[in-house]
mmCIF file of C-alpha atoms and ligand atoms in Angstrom:
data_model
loop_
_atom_site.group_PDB
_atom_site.id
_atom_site.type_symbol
_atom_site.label_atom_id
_atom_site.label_comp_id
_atom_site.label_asym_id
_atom_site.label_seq_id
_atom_site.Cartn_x
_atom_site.Cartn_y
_atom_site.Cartn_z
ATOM 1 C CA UNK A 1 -1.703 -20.196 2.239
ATOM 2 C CA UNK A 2 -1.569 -22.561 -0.717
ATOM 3 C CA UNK A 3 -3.476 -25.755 -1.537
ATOM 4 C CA UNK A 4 -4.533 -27.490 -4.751
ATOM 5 C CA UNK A 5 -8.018 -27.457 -4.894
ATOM 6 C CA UNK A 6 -8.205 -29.825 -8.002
ATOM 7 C CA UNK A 7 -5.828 -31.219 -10.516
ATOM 8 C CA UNK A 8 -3.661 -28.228 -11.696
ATOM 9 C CA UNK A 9 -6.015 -25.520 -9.793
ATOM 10 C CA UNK A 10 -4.382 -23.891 -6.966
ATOM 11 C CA UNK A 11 -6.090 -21.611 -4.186
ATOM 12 C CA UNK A 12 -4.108 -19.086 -3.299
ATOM 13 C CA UNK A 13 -5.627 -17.663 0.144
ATOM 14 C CA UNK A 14 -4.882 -13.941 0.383
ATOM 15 C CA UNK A 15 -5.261 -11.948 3.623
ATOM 16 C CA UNK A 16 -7.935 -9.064 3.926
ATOM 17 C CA UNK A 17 -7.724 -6.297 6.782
ATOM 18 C CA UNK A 18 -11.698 -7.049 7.545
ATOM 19 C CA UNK A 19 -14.240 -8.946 9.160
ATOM 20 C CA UNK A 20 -13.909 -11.018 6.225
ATOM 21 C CA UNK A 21 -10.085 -12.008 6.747
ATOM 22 C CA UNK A 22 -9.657 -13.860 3.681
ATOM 23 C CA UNK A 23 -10.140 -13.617 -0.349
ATOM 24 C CA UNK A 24 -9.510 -16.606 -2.150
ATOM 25 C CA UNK A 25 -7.845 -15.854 -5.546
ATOM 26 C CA UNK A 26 -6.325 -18.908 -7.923
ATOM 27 C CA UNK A 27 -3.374 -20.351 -9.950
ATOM 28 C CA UNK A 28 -4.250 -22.476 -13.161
ATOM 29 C CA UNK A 29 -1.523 -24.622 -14.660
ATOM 30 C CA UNK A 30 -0.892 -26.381 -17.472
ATOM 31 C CA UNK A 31 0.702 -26.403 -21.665
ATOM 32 C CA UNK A 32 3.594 -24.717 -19.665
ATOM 33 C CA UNK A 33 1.795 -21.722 -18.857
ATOM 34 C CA UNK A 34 -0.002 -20.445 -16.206
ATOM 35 C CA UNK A 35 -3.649 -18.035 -15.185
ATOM 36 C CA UNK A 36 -4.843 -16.201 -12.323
ATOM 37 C CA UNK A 37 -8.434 -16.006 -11.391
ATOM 38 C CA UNK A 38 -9.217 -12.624 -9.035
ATOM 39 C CA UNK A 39 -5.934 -10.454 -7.702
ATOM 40 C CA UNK A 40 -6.440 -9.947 -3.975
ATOM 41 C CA UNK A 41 -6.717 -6.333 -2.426
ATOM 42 C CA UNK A 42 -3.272 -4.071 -2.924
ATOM 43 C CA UNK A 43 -1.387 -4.294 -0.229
ATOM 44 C CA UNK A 44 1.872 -5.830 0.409
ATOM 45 C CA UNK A 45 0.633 -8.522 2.114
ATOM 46 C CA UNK A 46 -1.062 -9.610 -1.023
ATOM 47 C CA UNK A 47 2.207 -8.903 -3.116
ATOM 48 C CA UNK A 48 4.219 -11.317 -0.767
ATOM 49 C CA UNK A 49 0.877 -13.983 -1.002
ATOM 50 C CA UNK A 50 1.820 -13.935 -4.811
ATOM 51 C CA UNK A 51 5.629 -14.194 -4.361
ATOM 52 C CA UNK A 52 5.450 -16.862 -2.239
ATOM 53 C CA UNK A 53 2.582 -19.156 -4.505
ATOM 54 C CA UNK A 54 4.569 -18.415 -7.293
ATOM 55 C CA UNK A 55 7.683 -19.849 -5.913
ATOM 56 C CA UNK A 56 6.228 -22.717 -4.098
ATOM 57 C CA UNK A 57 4.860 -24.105 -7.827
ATOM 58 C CA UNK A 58 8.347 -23.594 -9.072
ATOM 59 C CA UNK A 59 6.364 -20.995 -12.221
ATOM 60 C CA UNK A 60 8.001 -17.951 -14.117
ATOM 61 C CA UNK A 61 6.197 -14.718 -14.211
ATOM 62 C CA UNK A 62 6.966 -14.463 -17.584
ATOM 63 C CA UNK A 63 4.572 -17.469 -18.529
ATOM 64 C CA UNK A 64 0.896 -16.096 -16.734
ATOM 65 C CA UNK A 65 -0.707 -15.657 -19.208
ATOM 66 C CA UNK A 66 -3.903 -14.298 -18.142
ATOM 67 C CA UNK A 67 -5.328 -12.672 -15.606
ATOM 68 C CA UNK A 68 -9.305 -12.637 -15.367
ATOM 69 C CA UNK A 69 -11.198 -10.468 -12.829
ATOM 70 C CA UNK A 70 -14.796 -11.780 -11.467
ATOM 71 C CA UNK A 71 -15.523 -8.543 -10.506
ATOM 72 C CA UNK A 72 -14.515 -4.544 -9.325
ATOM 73 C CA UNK A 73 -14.604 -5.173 -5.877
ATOM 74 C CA UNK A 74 -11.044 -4.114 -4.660
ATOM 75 C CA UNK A 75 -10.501 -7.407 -2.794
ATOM 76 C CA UNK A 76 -10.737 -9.336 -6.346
ATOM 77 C CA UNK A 77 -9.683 -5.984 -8.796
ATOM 78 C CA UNK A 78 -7.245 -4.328 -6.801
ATOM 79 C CA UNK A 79 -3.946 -5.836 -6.964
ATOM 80 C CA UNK A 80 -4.685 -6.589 -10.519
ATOM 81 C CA UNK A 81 -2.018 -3.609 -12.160
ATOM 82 C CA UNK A 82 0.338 -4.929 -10.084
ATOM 83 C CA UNK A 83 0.344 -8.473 -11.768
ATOM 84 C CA UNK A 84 0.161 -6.773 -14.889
ATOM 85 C CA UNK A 85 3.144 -4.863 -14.339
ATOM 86 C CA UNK A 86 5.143 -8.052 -12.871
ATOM 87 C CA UNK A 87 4.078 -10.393 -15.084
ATOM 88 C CA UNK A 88 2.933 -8.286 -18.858
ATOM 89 C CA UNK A 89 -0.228 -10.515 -18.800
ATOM 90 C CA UNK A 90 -3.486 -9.346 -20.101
ATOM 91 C CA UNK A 91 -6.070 -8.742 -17.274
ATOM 92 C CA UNK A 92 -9.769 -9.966 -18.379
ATOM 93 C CA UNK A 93 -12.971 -8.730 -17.254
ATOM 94 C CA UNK A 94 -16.648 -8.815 -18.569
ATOM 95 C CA UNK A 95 -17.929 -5.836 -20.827
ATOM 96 C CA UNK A 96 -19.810 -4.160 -17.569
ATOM 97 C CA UNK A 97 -17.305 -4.940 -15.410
ATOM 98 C CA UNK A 98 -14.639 -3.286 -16.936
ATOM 99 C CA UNK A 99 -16.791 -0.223 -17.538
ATOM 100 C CA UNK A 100 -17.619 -0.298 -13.274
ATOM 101 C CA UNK A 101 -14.003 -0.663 -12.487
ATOM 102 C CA UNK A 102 -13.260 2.509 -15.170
ATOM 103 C CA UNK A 103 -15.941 4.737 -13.452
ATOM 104 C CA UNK A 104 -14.557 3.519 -10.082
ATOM 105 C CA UNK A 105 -10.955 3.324 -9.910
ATOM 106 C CA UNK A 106 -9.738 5.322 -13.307
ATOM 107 C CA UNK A 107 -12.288 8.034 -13.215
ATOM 108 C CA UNK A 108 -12.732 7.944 -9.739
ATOM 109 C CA UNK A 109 -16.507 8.061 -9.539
ATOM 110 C CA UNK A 110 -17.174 8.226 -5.535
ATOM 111 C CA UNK A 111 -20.929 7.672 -5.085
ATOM 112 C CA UNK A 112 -20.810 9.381 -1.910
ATOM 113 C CA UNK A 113 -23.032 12.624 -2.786
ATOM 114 C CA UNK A 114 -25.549 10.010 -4.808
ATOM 115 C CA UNK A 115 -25.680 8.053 -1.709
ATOM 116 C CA UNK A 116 -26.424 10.671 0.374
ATOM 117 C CA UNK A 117 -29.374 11.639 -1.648
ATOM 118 C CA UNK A 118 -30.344 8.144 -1.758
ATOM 119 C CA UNK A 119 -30.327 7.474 2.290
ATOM 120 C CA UNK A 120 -32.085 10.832 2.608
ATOM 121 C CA UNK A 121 -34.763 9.935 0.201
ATOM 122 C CA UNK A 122 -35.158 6.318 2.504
ATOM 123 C CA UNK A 123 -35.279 8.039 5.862
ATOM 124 C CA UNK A 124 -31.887 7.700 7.596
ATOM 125 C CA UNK A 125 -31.338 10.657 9.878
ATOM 126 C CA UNK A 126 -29.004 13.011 8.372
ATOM 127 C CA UNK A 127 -26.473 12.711 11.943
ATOM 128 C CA UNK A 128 -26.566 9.117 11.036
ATOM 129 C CA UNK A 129 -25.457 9.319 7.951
ATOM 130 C CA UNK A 130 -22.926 12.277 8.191
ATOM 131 C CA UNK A 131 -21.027 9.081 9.672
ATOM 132 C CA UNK A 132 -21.426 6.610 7.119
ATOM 133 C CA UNK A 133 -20.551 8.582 4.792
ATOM 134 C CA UNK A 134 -17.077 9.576 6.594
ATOM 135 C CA UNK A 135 -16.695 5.677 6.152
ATOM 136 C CA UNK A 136 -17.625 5.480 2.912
ATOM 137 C CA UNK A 137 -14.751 7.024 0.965
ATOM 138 C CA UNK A 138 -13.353 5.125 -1.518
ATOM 139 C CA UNK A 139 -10.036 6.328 -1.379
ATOM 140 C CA UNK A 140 -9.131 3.378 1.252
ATOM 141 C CA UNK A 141 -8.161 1.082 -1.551
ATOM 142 C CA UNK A 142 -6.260 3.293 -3.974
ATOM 143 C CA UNK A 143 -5.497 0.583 -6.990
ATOM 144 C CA UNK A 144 -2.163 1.905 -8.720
ATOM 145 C CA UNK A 145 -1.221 1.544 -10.998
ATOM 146 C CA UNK A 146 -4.731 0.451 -12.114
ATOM 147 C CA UNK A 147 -4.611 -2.343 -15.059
ATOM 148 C CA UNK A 148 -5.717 -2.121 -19.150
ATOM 149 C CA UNK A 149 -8.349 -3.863 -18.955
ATOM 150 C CA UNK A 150 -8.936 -6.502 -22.269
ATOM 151 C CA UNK A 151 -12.743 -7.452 -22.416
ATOM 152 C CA UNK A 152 -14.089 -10.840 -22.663
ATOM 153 C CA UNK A 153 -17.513 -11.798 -23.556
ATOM 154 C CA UNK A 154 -20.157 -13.477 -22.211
ATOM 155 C CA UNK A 155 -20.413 -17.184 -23.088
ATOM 156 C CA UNK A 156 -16.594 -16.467 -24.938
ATOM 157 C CA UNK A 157 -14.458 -20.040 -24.135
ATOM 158 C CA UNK A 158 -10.971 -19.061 -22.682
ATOM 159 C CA UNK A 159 -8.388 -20.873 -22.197
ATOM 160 C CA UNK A 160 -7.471 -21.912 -18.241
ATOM 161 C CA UNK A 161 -4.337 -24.008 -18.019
ATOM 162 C CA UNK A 162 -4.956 -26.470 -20.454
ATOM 163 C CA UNK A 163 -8.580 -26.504 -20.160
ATOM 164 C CA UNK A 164 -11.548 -24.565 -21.848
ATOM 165 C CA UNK A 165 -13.933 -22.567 -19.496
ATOM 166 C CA UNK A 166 -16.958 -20.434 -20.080
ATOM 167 C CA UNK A 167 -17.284 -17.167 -19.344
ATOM 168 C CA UNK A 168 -20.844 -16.109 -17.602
ATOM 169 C CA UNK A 169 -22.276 -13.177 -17.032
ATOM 170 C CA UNK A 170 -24.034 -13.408 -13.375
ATOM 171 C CA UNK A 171 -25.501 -10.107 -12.580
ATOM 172 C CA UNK A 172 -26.031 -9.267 -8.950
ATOM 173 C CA UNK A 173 -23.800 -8.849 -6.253
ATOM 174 C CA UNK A 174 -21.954 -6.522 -8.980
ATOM 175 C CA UNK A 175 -23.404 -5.692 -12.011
ATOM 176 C CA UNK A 176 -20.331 -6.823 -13.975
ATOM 177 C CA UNK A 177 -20.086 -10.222 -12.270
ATOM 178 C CA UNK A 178 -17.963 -12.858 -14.071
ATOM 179 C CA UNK A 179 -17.672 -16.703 -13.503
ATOM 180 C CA UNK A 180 -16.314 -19.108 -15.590
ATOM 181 C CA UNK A 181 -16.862 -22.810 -15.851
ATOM 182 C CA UNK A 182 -15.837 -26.032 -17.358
ATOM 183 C CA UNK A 183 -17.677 -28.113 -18.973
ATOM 184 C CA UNK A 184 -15.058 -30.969 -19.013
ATOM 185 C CA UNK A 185 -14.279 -31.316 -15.185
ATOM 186 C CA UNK A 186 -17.915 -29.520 -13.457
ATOM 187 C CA UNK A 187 -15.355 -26.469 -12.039
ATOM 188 C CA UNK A 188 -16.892 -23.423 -11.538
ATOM 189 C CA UNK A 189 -15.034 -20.312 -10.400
ATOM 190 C CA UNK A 190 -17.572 -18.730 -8.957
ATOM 191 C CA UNK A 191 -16.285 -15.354 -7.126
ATOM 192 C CA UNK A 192 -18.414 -13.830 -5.074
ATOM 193 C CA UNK A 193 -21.696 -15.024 -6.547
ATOM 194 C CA UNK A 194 -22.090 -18.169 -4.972
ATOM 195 C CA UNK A 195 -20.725 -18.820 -1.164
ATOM 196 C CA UNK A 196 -20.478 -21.969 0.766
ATOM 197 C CA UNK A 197 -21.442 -20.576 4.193
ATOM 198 C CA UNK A 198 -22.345 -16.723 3.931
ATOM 199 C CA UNK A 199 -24.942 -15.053 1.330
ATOM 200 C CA UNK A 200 -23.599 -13.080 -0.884
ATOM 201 C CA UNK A 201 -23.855 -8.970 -0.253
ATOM 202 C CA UNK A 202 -27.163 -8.262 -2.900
ATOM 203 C CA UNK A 203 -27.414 -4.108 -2.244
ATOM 204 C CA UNK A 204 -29.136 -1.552 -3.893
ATOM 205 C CA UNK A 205 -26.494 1.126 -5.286
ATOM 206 C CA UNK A 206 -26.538 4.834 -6.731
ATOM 207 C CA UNK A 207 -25.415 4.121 -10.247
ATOM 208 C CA UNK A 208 -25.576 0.318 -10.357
ATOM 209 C CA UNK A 209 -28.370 -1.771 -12.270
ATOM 210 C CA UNK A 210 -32.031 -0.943 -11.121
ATOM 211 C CA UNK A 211 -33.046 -4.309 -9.467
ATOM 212 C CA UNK A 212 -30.084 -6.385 -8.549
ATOM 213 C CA UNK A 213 -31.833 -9.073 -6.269
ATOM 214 C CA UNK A 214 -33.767 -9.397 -9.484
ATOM 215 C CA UNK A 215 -30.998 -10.165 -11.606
ATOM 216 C CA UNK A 216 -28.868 -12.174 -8.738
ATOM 217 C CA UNK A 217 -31.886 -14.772 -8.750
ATOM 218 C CA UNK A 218 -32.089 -15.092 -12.064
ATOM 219 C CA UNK A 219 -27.791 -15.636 -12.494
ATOM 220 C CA UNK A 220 -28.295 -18.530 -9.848
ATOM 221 C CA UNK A 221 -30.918 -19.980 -12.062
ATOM 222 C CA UNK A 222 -28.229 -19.811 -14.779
ATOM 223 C CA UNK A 223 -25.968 -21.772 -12.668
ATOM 224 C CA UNK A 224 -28.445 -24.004 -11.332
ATOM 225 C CA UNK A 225 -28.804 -25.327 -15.003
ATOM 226 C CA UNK A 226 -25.007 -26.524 -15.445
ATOM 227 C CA UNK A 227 -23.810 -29.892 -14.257
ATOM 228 C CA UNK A 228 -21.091 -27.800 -11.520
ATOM 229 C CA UNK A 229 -19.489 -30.822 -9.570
ATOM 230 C CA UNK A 230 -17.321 -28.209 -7.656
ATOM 231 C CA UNK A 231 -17.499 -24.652 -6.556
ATOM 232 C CA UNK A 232 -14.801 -22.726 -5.980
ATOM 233 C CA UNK A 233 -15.569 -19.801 -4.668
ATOM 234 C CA UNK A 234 -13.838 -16.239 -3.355
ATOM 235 C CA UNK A 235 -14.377 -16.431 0.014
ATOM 236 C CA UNK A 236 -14.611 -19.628 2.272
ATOM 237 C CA UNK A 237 -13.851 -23.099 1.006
ATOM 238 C CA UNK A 238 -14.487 -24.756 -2.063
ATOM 239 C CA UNK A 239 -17.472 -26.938 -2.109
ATOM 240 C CA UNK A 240 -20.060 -29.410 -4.017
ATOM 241 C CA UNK A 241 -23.475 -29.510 -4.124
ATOM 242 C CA UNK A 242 -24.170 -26.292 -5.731
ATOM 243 C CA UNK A 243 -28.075 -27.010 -6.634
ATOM 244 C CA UNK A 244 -28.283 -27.390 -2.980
ATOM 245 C CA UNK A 245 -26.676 -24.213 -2.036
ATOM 246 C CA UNK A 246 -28.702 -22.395 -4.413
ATOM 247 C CA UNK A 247 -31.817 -23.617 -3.442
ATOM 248 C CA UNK A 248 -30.621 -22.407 0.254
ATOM 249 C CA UNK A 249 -30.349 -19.498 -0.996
ATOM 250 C CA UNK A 250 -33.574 -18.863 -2.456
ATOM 251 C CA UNK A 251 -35.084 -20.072 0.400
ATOM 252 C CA UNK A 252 -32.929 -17.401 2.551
ATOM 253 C CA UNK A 253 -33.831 -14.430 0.272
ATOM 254 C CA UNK A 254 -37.439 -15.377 -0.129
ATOM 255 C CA UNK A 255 -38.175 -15.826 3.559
ATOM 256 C CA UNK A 256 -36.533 -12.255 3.447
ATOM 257 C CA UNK A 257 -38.664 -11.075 1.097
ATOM 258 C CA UNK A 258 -41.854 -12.086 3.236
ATOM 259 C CA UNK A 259 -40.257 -10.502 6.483
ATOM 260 C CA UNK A 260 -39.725 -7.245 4.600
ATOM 261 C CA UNK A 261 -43.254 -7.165 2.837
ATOM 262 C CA UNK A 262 -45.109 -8.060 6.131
ATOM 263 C CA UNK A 263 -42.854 -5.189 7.903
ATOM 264 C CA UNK A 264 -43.984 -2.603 5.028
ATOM 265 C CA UNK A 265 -46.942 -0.765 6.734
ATOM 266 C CA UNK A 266 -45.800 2.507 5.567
ATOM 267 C CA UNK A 267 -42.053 2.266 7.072
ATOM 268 C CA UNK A 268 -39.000 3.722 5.061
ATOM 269 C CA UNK A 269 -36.306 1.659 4.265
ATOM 270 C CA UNK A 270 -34.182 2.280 6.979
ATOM 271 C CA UNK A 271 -36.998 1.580 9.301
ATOM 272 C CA UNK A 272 -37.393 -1.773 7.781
ATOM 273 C CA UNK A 273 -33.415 -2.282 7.721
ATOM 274 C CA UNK A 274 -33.865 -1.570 11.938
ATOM 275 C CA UNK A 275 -36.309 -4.572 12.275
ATOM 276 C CA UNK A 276 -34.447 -6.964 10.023
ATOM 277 C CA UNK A 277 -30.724 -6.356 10.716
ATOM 278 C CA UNK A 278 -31.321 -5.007 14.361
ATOM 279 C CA UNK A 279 -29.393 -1.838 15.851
ATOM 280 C CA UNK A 280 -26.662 -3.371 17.036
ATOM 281 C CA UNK A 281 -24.473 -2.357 14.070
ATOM 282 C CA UNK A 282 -21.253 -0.820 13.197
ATOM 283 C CA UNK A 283 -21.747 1.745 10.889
ATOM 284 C CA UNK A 284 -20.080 -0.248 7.316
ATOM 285 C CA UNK A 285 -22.736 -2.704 8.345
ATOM 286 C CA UNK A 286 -25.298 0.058 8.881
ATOM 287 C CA UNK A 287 -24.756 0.926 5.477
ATOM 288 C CA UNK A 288 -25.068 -2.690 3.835
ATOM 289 C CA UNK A 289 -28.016 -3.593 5.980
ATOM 290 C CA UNK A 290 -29.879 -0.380 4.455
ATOM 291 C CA UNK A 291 -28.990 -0.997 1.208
ATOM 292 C CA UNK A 292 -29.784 -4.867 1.109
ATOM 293 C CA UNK A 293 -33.244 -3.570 2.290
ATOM 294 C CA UNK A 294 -33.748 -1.647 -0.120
ATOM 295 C CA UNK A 295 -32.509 -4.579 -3.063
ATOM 296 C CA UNK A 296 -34.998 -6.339 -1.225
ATOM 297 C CA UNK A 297 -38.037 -3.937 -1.511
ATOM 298 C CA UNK A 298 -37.215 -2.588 -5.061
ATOM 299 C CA UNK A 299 -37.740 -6.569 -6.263
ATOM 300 C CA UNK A 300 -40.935 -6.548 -4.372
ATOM 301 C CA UNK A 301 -41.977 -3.189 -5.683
ATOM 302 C CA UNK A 302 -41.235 -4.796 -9.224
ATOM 303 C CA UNK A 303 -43.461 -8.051 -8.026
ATOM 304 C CA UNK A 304 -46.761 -5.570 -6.901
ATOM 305 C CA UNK A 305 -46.248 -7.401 -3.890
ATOM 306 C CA UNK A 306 -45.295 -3.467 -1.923
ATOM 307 C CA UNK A 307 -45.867 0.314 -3.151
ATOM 308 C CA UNK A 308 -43.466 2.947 -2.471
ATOM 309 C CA UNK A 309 -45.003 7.145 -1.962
ATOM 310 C CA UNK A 310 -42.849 9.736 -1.043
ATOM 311 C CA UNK A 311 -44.019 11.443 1.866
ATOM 312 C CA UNK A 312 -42.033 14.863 3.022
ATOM 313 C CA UNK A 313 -39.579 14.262 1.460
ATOM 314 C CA UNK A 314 -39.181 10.070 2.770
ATOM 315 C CA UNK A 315 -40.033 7.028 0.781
ATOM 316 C CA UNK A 316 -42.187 5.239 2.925
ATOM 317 C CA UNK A 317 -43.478 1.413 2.015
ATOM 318 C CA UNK A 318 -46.777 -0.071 1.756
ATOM 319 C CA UNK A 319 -47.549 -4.023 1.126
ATOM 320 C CA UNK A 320 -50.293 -4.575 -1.441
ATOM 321 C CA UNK A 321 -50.846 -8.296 -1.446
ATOM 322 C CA UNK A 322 -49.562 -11.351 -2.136
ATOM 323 C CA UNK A 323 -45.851 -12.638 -3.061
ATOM 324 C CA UNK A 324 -45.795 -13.725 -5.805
ATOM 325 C CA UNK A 325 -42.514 -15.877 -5.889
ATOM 326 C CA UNK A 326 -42.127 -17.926 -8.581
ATOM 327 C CA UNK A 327 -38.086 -18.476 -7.970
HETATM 328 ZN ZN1 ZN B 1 -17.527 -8.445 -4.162
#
């Protein structure tokens, strides 16, 4: 599916085998060339999405010029080699974020044995996790051929069409996170950072940046500041009214925050996760629901609003006082 979002900006809806059915990558046009903004996961179904956008708006492989990458994920990273190789573009991502998609699709880091100890450490029971860790392997989204990666800096202005966009560095649903905006038409390209209708995934994970739900709250402040007139995002439609859908979303995550620091009476994280998320779970959501617990309780940990203490072996959480929220 094709559509043009704004003048010369094209979303080019890409199918995903999940829950989440769709990823929304996009065409700029414009001074006779053309960009791409996020790949779509490697499959041919994604190839033939390409084909077919290409086609419809009449463009040349030979004139993309640039492919940037929001972010590792293999919904957004993985079919990047494969524009690479069709088109000889450069493929763009943010210093971190190319180093995260090295360590996870060239050198084939697989957290699996980190995550193991992790859960362990947070009280899942180890039958429990035997199977979420069978559904954990990364090996499901094989990216080949993976892309050279060119890096582009934060705050760097590139080149989009025929328009100049900033590149930001928003920290927290991947460490790496890149959006860019323009300062001439309010267009932000937001990837997965900022939603229209579901929260972005904020998890804790072996390897990743200590406090992410730290650093996600801060990157929507850093959005919150610009004058965005229209969000277009990875998943879901595109949307105004971002100060509103930020503040929704601090709202959300602090009313979260309270839940989880009034549950903390010396419960693990998985015990928390139970009361939160409920048990009625597959086991991929299992595994998301622990970790976004834990996101949550390392940022209140940080606050000395709870206190972690190992206990045989099982980190076990204690509320201390207050929250002090100040976001
Ligand atoms: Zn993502």
């Amino acid at each position: 599916m094709l559509w043009e979002a704004e003048a010369g900006i094209y979303l080019v809806r890409q199918p995903l085998p999940f829950a989440l059915d769709h990823v929304n990558c996009y065409i700029v046009t414009g001074s006779g060339c053309w960009d791409v903004i996020d790949a779509g996961l490697n499959t041919e179904a994604t190839w033939k999405g390409w084909e077919r956008a290409v086609r419809e708006l009449g463009l040349d492989w030979s004139s993309l010029r640039a492919i940037f990458v929001t972010h590792y994920h293999p919904d957004h990273y993985g079919a990047a080699g494969w524009l690479q190789e069709k088109s000889g573009a450069p493929v763009y991502m943010l210093p971190r974020g190319k180093e995260d998609a090295y360590k996870v699709w060239v050198e084939g880091y697989n957290f699996v044995d980190d995550l193991k100890t992790l859960f362990l450490s947070h009280g899942v029971p180890e039958e429990l996790l035997e199977k979420i860790i069978r559904t954990s392997e990364a090996s499901l989204f094989l990216v080949h051929p993976a892309p050279q990666v060119k890096v582009v800096e934060e705050g760097a202005r590139v080149l989009l069409g025929s328009g100049s966009y900033t590149a930001l560095w928003t920290p927290g649903h991947a460490d790496g996170h890149l959006c860019l905006y323009g300062p001439h038409n309010g267009v932000l390209f937001a990837g997965d950072h900022l939603l229209p209708t579901i929260t972005s995934n904020i998890s804790y994970w072996p390897g990743a940046y200590p406090n992410p739900l730290g650093d996600f709250l801060q990157s929507l402040g850093k959005i919150k500041d610009l004058a965005v007139k229209k969000v277009l995002p990875a998943h879901g439609k595109p949307f105004e009214g971002a100060k509103e859908r930020i503040e929704e979303l601090f709202q959300h995550h602090r009313r979260r925050l309270q839940l989880m620091a009034d549950l903390a009476s010396g419960k693990s994280a998985f015990e928390i996760s139970k009361e939160v998320f409920g048990t009625d779970l597959s086991l991929h959501e299992i595994r998301f629901a622990i970790s976004e617990t834990l996101a949550h309780l390392i940022f209140l940990e940080e606050k000395g609003a709870v206190r972690s203490e190992s206990r045989e072996g099982i980190i076990r959480y204690q509320k201390t006082g207050d929250l002090p929220l100040s976001f």
